[in-house]
Coordinates of C-alpha atoms in Angstrom, one line a residue:
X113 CA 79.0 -4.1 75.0
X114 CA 81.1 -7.9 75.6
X115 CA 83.0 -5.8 78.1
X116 CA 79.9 -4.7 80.2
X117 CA 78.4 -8.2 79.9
X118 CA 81.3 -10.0 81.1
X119 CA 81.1 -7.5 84.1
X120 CA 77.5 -8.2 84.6
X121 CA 77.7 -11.8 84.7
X122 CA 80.6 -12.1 86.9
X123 CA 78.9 -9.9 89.4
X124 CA 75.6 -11.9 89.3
X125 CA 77.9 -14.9 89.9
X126 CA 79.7 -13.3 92.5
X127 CA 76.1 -12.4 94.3
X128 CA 74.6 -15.7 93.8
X129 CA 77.8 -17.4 96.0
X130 CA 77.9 -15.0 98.2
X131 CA 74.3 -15.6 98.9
X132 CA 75.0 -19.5 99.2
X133 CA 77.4 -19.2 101.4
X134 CA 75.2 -16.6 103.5
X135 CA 71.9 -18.4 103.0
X136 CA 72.3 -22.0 102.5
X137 CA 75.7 -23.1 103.0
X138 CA 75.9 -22.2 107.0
X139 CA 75.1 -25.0 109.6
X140 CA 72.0 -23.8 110.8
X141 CA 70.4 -23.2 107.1
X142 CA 71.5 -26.9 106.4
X143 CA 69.3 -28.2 109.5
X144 CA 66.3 -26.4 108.2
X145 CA 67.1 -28.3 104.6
X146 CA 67.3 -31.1 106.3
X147 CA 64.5 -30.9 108.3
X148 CA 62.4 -29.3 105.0
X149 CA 63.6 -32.5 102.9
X150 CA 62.2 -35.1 106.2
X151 CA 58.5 -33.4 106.3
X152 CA 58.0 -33.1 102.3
X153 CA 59.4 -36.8 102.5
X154 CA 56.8 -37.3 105.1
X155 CA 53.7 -35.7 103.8
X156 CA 54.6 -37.5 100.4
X157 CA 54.3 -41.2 101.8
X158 CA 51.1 -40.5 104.4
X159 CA 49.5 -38.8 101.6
X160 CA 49.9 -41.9 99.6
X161 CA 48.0 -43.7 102.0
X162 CA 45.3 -41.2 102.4
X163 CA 44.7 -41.4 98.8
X164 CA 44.7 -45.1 98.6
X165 CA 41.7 -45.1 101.9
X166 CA 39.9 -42.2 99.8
X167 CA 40.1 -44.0 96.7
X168 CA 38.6 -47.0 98.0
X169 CA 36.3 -45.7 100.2
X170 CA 34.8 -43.0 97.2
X171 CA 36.5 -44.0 94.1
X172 CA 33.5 -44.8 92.7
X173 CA 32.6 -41.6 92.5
X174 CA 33.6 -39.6 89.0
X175 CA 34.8 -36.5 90.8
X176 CA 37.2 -38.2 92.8
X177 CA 38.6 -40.4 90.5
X178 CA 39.0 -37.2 88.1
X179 CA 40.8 -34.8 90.8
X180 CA 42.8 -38.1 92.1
X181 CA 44.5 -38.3 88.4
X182 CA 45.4 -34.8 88.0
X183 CA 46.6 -33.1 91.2
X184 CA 45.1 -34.6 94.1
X185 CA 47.9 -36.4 95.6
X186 CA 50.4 -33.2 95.0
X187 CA 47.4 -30.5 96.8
X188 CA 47.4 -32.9 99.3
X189 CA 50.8 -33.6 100.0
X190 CA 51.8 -29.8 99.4
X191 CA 49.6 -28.8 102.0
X192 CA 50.6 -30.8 104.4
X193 CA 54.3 -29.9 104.1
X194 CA 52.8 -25.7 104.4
X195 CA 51.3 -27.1 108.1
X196 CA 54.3 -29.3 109.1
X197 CA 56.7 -26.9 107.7
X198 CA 55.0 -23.9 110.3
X199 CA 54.7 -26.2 113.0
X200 CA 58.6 -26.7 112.8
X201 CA 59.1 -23.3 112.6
X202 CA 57.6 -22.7 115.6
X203 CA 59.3 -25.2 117.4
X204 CA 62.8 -24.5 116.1
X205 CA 62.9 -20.6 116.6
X206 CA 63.5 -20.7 120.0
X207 CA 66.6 -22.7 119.5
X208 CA 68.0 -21.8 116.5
X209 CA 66.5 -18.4 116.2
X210 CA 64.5 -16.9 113.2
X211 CA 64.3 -19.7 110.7
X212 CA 65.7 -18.7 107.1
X213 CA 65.3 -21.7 104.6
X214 CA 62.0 -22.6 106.3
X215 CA 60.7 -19.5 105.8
X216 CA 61.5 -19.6 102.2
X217 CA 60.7 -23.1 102.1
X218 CA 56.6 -22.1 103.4
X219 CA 56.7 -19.4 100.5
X220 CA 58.2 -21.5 97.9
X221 CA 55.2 -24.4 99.1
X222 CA 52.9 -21.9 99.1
X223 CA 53.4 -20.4 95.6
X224 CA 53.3 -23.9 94.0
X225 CA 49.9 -24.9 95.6
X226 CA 48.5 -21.7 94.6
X227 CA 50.0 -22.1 90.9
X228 CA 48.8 -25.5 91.1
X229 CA 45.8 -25.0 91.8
X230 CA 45.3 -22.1 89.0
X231 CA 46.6 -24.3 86.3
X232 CA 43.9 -26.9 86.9
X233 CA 41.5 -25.3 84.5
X234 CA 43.9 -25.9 81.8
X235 CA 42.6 -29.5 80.4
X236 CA 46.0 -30.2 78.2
X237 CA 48.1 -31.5 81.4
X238 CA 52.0 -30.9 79.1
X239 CA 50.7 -27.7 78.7
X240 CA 49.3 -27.4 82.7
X241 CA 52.5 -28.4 83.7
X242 CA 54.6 -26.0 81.8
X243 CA 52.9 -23.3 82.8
X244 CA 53.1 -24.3 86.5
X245 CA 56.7 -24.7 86.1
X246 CA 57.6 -21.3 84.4
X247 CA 55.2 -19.9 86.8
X248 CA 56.3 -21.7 89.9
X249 CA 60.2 -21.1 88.7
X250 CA 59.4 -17.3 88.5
X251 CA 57.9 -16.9 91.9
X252 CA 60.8 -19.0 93.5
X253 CA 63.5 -16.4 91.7
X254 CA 61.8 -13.5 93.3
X255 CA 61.5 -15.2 96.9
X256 CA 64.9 -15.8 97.2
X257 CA 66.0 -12.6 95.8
X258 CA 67.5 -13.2 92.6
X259 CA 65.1 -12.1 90.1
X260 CA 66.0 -8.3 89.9
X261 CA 69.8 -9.5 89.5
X262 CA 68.8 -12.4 86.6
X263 CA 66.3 -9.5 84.7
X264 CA 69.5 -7.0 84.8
X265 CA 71.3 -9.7 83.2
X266 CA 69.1 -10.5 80.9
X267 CA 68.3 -6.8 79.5
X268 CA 72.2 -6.3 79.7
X269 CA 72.8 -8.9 77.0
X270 CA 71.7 -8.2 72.9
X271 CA 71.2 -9.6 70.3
X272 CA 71.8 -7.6 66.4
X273 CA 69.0 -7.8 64.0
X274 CA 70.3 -6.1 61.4
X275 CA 70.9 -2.6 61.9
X276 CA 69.0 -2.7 65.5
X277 CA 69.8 -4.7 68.4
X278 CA 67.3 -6.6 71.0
X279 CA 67.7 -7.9 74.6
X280 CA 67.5 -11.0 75.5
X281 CA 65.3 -10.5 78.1
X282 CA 62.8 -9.1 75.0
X283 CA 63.3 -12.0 73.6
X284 CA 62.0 -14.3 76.2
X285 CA 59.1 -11.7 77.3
X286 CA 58.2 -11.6 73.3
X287 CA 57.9 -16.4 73.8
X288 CA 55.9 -16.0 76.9
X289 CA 53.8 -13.5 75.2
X290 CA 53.1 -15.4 72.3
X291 CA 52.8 -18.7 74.2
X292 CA 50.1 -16.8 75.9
X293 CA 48.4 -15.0 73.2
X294 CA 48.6 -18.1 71.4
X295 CA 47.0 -20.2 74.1
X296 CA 44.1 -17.7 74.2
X297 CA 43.5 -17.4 70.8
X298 CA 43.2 -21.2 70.2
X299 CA 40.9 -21.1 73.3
X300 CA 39.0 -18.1 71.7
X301 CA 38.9 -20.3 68.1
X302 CA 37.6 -23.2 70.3
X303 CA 34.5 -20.9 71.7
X304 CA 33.7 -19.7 68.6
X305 CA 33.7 -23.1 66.8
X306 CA 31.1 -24.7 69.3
X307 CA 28.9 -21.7 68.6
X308 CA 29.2 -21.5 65.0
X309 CA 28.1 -25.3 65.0
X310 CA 25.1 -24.4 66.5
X311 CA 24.3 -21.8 63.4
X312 CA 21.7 -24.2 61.5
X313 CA 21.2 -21.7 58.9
X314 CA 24.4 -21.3 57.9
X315 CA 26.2 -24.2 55.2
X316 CA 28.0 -26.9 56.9
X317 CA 31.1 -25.6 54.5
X318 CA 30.6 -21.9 55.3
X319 CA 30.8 -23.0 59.2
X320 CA 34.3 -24.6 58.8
X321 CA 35.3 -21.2 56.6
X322 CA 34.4 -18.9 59.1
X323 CA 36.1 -21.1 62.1
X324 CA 39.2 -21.6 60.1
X325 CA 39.6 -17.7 59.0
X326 CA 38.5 -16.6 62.5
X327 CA 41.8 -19.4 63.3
X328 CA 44.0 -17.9 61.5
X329 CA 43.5 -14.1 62.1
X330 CA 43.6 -14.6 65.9
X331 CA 47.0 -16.6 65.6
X332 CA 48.5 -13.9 63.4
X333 CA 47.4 -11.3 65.5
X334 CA 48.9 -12.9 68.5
X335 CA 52.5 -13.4 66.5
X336 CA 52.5 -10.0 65.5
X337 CA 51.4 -8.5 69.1
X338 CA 54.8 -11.3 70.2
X339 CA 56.7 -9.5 68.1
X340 CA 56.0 -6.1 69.1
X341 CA 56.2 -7.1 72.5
X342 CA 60.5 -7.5 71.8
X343 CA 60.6 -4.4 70.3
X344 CA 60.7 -5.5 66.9
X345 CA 60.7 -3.1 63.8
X346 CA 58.4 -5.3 61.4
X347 CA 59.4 -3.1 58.7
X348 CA 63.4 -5.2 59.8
X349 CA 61.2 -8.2 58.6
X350 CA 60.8 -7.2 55.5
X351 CA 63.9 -9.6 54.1
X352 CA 62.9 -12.3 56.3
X353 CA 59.4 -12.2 54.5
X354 CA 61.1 -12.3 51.2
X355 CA 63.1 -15.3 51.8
X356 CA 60.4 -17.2 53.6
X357 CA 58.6 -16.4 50.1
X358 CA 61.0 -17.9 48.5
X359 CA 61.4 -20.7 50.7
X360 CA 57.4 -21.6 50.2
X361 CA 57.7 -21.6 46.8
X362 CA 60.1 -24.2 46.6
X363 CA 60.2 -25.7 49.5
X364 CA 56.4 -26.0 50.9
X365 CA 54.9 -25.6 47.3
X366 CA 52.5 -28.7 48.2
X367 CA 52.0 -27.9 51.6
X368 CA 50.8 -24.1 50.3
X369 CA 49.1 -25.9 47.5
X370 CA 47.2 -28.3 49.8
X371 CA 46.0 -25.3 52.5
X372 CA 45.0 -22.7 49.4
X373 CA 42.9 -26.0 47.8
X374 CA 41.5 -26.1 51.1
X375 CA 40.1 -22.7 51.3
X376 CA 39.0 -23.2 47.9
X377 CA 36.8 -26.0 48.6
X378 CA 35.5 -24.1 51.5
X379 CA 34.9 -21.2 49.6
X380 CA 33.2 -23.0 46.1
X381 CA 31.6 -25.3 48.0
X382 CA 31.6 -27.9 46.1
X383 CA 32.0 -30.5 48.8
X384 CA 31.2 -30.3 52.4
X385 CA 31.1 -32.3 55.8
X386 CA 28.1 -35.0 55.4
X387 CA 28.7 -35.4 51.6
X388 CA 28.9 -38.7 50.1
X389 CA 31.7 -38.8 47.4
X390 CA 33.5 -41.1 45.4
X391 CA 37.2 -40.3 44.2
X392 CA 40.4 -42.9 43.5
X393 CA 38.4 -46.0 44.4
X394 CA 37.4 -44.9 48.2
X395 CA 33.8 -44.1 48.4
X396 CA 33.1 -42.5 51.8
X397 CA 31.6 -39.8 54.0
X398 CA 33.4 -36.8 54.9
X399 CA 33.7 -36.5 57.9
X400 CA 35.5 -33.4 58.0
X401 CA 37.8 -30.2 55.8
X402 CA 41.4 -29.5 57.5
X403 CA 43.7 -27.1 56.3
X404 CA 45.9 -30.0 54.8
X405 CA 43.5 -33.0 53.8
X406 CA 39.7 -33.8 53.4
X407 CA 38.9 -36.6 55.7
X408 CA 36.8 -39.2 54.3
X409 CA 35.5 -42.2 56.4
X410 CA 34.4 -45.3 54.2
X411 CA 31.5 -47.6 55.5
X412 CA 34.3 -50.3 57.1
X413 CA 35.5 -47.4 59.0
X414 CA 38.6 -46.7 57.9
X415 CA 39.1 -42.9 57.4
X416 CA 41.2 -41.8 54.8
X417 CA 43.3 -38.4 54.5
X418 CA 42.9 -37.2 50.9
X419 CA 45.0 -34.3 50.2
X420 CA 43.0 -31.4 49.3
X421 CA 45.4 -30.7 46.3
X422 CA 43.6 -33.8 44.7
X423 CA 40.1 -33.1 45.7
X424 CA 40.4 -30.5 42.9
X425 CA 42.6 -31.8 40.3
X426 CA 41.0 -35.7 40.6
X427 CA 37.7 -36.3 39.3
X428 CA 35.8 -36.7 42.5
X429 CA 31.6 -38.1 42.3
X430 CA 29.4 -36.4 44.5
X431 CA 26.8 -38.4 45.7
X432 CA 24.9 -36.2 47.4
X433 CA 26.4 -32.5 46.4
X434 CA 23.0 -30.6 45.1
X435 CA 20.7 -33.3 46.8
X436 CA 20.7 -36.6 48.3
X437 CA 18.6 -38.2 45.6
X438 CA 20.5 -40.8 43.7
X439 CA 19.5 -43.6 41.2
X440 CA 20.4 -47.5 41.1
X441 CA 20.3 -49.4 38.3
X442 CA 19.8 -53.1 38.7
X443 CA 20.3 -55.3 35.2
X444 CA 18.5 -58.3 35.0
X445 CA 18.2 -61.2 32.5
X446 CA 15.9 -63.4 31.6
X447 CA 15.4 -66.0 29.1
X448 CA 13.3 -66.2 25.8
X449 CA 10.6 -69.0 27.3
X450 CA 9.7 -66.9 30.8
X451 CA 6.9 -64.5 30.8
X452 CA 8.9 -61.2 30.3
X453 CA 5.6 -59.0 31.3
X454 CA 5.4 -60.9 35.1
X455 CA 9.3 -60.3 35.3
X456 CA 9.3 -56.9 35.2
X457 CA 6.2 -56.9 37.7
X458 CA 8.2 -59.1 40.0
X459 CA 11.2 -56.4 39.7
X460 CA 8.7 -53.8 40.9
X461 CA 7.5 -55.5 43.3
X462 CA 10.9 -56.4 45.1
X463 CA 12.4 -53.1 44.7
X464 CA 8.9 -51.6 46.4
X465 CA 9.4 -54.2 49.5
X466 CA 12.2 -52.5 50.4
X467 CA 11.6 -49.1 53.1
X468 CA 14.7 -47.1 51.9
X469 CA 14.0 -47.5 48.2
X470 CA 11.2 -44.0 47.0
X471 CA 8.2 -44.3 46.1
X472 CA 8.2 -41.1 44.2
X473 CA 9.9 -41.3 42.0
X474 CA 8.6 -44.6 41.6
X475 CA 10.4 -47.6 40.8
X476 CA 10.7 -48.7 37.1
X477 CA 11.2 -51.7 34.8
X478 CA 12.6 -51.3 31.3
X479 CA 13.1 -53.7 28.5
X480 CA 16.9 -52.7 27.1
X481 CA 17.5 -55.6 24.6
X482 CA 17.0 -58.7 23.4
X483 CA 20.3 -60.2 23.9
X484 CA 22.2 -63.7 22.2
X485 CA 21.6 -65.6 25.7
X486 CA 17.8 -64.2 26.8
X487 CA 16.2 -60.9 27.4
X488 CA 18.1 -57.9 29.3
X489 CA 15.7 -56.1 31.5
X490 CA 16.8 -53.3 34.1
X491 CA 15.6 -52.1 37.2
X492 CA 15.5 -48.1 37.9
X493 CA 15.0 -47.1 41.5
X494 CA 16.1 -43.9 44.1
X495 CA 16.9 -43.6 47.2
X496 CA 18.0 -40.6 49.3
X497 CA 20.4 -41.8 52.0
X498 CA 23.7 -42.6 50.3
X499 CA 25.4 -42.5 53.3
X500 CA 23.9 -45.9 54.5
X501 CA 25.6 -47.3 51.3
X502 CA 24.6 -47.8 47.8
X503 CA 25.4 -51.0 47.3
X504 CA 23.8 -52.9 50.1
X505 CA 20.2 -52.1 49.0
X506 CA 20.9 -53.4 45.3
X507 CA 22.6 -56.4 47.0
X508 CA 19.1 -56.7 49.0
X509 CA 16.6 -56.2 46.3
X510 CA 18.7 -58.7 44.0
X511 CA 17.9 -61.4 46.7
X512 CA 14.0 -60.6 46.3
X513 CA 14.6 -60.9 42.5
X514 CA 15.8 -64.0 43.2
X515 CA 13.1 -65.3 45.3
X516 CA 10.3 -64.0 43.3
X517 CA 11.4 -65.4 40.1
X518 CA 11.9 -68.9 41.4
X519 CA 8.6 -68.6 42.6
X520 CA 7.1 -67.6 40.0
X521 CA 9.1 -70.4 37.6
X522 CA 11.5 -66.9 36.1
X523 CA 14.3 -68.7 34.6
X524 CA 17.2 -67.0 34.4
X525 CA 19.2 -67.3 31.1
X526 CA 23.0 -69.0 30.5
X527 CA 25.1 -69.2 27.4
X528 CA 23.6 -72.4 24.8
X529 CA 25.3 -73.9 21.6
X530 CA 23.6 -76.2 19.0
X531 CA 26.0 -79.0 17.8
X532 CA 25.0 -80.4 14.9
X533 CA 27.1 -84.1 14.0
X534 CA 27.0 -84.9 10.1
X535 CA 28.2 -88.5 9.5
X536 CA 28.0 -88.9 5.6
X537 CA 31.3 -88.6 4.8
X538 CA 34.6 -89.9 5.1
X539 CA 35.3 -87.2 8.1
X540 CA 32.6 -86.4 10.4
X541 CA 32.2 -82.4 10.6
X542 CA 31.2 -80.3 13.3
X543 CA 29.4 -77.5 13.3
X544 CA 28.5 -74.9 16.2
X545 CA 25.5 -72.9 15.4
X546 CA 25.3 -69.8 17.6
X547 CA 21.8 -67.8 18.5
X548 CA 22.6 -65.4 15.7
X549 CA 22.7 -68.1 13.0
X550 CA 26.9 -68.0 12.6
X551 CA 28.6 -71.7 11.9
X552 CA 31.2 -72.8 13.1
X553 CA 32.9 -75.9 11.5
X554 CA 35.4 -78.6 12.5
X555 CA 36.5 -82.0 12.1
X556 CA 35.4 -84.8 15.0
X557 CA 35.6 -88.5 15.2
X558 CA 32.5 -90.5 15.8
X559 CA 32.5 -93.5 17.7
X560 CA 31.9 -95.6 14.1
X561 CA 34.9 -94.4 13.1
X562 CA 37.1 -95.0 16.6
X563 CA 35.7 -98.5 16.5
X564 CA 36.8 -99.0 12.7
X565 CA 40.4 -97.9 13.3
X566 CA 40.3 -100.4 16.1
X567 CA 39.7 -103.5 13.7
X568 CA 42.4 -102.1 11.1
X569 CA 45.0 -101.8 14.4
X570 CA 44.4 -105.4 15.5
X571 CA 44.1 -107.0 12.4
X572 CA 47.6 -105.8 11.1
X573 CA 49.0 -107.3 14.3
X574 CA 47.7 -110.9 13.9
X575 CA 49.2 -110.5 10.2
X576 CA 52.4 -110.0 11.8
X577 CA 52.1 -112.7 14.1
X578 CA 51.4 -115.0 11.3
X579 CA 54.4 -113.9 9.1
X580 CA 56.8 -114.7 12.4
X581 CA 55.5 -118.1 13.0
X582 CA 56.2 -118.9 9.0
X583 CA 59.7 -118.2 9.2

């Protein structure tokens, strides 16, 4: 089989200069290159400048400026280098005979505008331009004549798999298949995901479970149809399978674990695009379920990627998973000397001014305790758009507390100690009496007894003044 390769690729070689030499390498051909190289040269550079008038003249235009980014300048140019290439030919076959190269040159031209042209409905332009080249690198082969030899080549040479064997040339038809097959099913997945969208009766979770099973079945498909395309025995894969079995579960464990949380959300849904939750200290919206992560966007805009893995084993809050109702508590304190009855009026009344807090359910006042430093009150109200933020609207009815009970004379309550001073004895004692009647004693100096330490301080040091001046 090495033997009868060998052979194969030294004859291809062998045709491939003797077709150079034929072809391409003779002085006439090389005029024709020559005078192929000068008009695409040509075209190129008064393109340019037909591009820059059109621009300005219509670049205003969206179409324009749309076709001018993609291909506009290579249409243009191509075709320009198809006219001036056939008006050569028409002017240098009666003195150098039947043109060759610029022959093959108008074909080669040709093909590529054509291809060029095709790809264009292809938005991705890597992807456009990859195609174009394969195709354009395909077309050229078989216009100069070497495609048959490359193909014989190609099927000539194996590969082992095992007990069996495949051809190279499967092997490329099996990529080009699935390349294809693959670019139509994600087109197909596409298509079906704009529609499915549009199914208001169906659950926003159930939409992204059917898109993302319809996904995968149309990829597998297309990688199994690839394979069969080579030739492949799937029942050779068998091993293969195993040990990419193996290799998940060690390897890819998380990245399995992450994609089978995934469908697990999907399929409990117990969270969904829209919902406001709450999990590790981001509070958020989703904003939507991948294979991998749950994407969560918080209300400053940044987006986080939570691993679906911890959506399940993290304690995540749900804002809005049954219904969209949800309650805030506001706690408010008073103290002992304000009307307690008007307070919890005034509450009402703040939490009422404000359009995204219910009226049914109602909002709602209670008296909780009577605490050391004044009365703790607490305002219960609902509101149904979480996603607008939960904390905003408690900031805003706060500030209406505010106003209302300094309007009304409200005072709001802060920590107060009675000191009690006791001067009757040798060591003044002080004693903090709390709201709930505990004592608290220590020792303090009064100003009587600062004042008497004084007189002791300066008398002893006129008595040692004296003593010095006796001796």
């Amino acid at each position: 089989m090495e033997e009868e390769l060998t052979a194969d690729l030294l004859k291809f070689g062998n045709d491939v200069w003797i077709w150079l030499q034929a072809n391409l390498l003779a002085p006439l051909r090389l005029i024709e290159l020559a005078i192929v190289i000068v008009v695409y040269a040509a075209s190129r550079f008064a393109c340019s400048k037909m591009l820059k008038g059109l621009l300005k003249a219509f670049g205003d235009k969206p179409i324009i400026r749309k076709f001018s980014d993609r291909f506009l300048l290579s249409v243009m140019s191509t075709a320009m280098t198809i006219l001036l290439i056939w008006t050569a030919m028409l002017l240098v076959e009666p003195l150098l005979g039947r043109p060759y190269i610029l022959s093959i040159a108008t074909s080669l031209f040709s093909a590529w505008l054509v291809i060029r042209l095709a790809v264009s409905i292809i938005a991705n332009r890597e992807l456009a331009r990859l195609i174009a080249g394969i195709a354009w690198t395909l077309a050229a082969l078989n216009i100069i004549g070497l495609l048959d030899p490359i193909l014989i080549v190609l099927e000539g040479a194996h590969l082992p798999l095992g007990d069996s064997s495949v051809s190279v040339l499967d092997v490329f038809q099996g990529i080009v298949t699935f390349g294809a097959l693959l670019w139509a099913a994600l087109a197909l997945s596409g298509l079906m995901e704009k529609q499915i969208v549009n199914f208001s009766t169906l659950p926003p979770s159930a939409r992204v479970l059917v898109t993302k099973s319809g996904k995968i079945i149309l990829v597998s498909v297309a990688f199994l149809t690839a394979l069969n395309a080579t030739g492949i025995d799937l029942t050779a894969l068998a091993v293969f399978g195993g040990a990419l079995g193996v290799g998940i579960g060690f390897g890819l464990q998380k990245v399995v674990g992450n994609f089978i949380s995934g469908i697990i959300l999907l399929m409990d849904r117990s969270i969904k695009p829209g919902d406001v939750i709450e999990t590790q200290g981001t509070y958020g919206t989703i904003n939507r379920l991948a294979a991998r992560y749950t994407s969560v966007i918080t209300r400053d805009g940044t987006e986080f990627l939570i691993p679906n893995e911890d959506m399940i084993t993290q304690p995540v809050v749900n804002w809005s998973h049954s219904h969209r109702l949800v309650r805030r508590r506001i706690p408010v304190q008073v103290s002992y000397e304000s009307d307690i009855r008007r307070a919890m009026e005034l509450m009402v009344e703040a939490a009422s001014e404000e359009s995204r807090v219910l009226s049914s359910p109602e909002p709602r006042t209670l008296l909780k305790e009577f605490g050391a430093d004044g009365v703790d009150l607490e305002l219960r109200m609902w509101i149904e758009d979480p996603q607008n933020g939960v904390s905003n609207i408690a900031s805003e009815v706060m500030l209406h507390i505010w106003d209302k009970f300094h309007a009304e004379g409200i005072e709001f309550p802060y920590p107060q100690r009675v000191v009690h001073l006791k001067t009757d004895g040798p060591t003044p004692k002080l004693e903090l009496v709390t709201a709930d009647g505990d004592v608290d004693e220590g020792e303090v100096e009064t100003d009587e007894a600062i004042l008497a330490e004084a007189e002791e301080a300066k008398a002893e040091e006129k008595a040692e003044d004296g003593g010095g001046n006796k001796d």
